Amino acid sequence: MKKALFTILICLAATSSFAGSLLIEGFEYANHDMTVPIGWTSNDQSWLCGYLEKDHNRIPHSGNWYAYANAEESWMFMPISLLQGIQYRFKCWAISDGSYTLEFWTGPSANVSTMHTLLLSATIESGEYEKVSSYVESIVNGSNYIGIRAVAADGASYLTIDDLEIDQVEQYEFLAQPISSDTVMYPGTQASFDFLVQNLGYEGLRVYMSPSHEYFDNIVLHFNNQTGSNFHIDPDSTVYVTATATLKPDLEPGSMSWLDITFTIPCDCATGLVTFWVTPMGEVETFPLEGHFDQPNFMQQAWIVNNDPIHWEWADSENTPVTPYGESDGMLHFKASETNGTSLLFSPKMQLNETDNLIRLHLYRTAESGDKNDCVNVYFNTEMSLRGAQLLGTLHQSVDRSPATEEEGWYEYNLNFDCADPVGFIIIEGVGDMGSDLYLDEVMIDNTPLTLIENSMELSLYPNPTTDFVQVEAEGLLQVTVMDLMGRTLFTKQAQNETASLDLSTYEAGMYIINAISKSGCASRSIVKK
């Protein structure tokens, strides 16, 4: 019931911001290229519609259409009645190929000589779109038409406008809207929740925020490079806020919890509410843990993806050129070809063993990436971040990169690893290098000893413990990486004749992680240096 009520409140808030809109004009409907915009009058055709990009900065701000002035002085008119005693906001986006004066007027008819009140005036001389707006309260009788005037300075040819809005506005009005989606969390962990506040009125506001503490502790509100519980917001402005909060540790896994942020302003004439819904999760103790990703709702199986603009998402053969592995109905897809960024996929929290754990995954490899570094990094960590994470292996998307293969297609990789603190997460990081997209499917995590895992990489490592050198041998061995227990890479060595000799003589006594990559897979072992 609470969630239904919240949905109604948000819908009302979003709708009310447009309830007083007299005009929302993007020139997108029923227009024709190089003709006067539909609904407007321009007797000398000095205002015309444009479609897609043309020369002289004639481009849309959004969508595909726009209007442009093409004379030294250009007018166009639309019948819109403005009433006395009401505050109006006029807003549009404009760009030019020189210096232009842009004006909004009102008057009783579609005639230049009858325009009597200037509503907005701005100088447009940028080669980039800029937003122009004004608030007007002094409306007189006989304001039945809007006129838009453009006056060119010497050397200017075109002024382009798009996304016009004329709204009735209240003195105090704001909209609070969530950005982050519903999520899952582990009790005792911290998460971030993003939302925005828009000032829709014509007066500046001081907005006060009050978070609920029923399910969360340590709540901190971040905005404008500071923290606090209130802020000032100017008219026609937006403030982005992030709430960091810790889910209380005693919550029952699978129960429903939420974080409410209530908004008030000093006049007590408007309030707002955003709600973030959170499902607490418990640790996985039954193995093997499998991620099949057959359905779009894979996050309901407690796999979590971070909220980067480009991130791991569900896909099938209907919306990608790749067919899921085996008989699977779906897979995970990361658009590495469109980003130089990364995306993190987190397994459920697990109780593993200190030694001989396994992650098995399937990655689609292609030759299209060439020398690009699109890849998958696999980590183990006790927290949901890469801070101090233990790198288990790196798998490149290109068949020419490590571990090298001869043909395109799906490949199975087995990464065996030890972990000093066995309660934590497997983290699969997709890394984009504008090469080819990454495809991941059929992930299995197990704490079964290595000797019981079929098709695992047979890795020989001796002597262990050692005082100086360690020999690493495996069929098809390509390279070996030595790391400390903080997940930091100490050095990497290429194999010679399926063997690598590692010199640990200069390193302090303690435990180190040996990550080996062969033609058939990957493996991770611990080594003790005396």
Coordinates of N, CA and C in Angstrom, one line a residue, residues 236 452 516:
D236 N 13.9 27.8 -12.0 CA 14.3 27.1 -13.2 C 15.6 26.4 -13.1
L452 N 38.3 -32.3 -7.3 CA 37.0 -32.9 -7.6 C 36.4 -32.1 -8.8
A516 N 47.8 -18.0 -12.9 CA 48.4 -18.5 -14.1 C 47.3 -18.6 -15.2

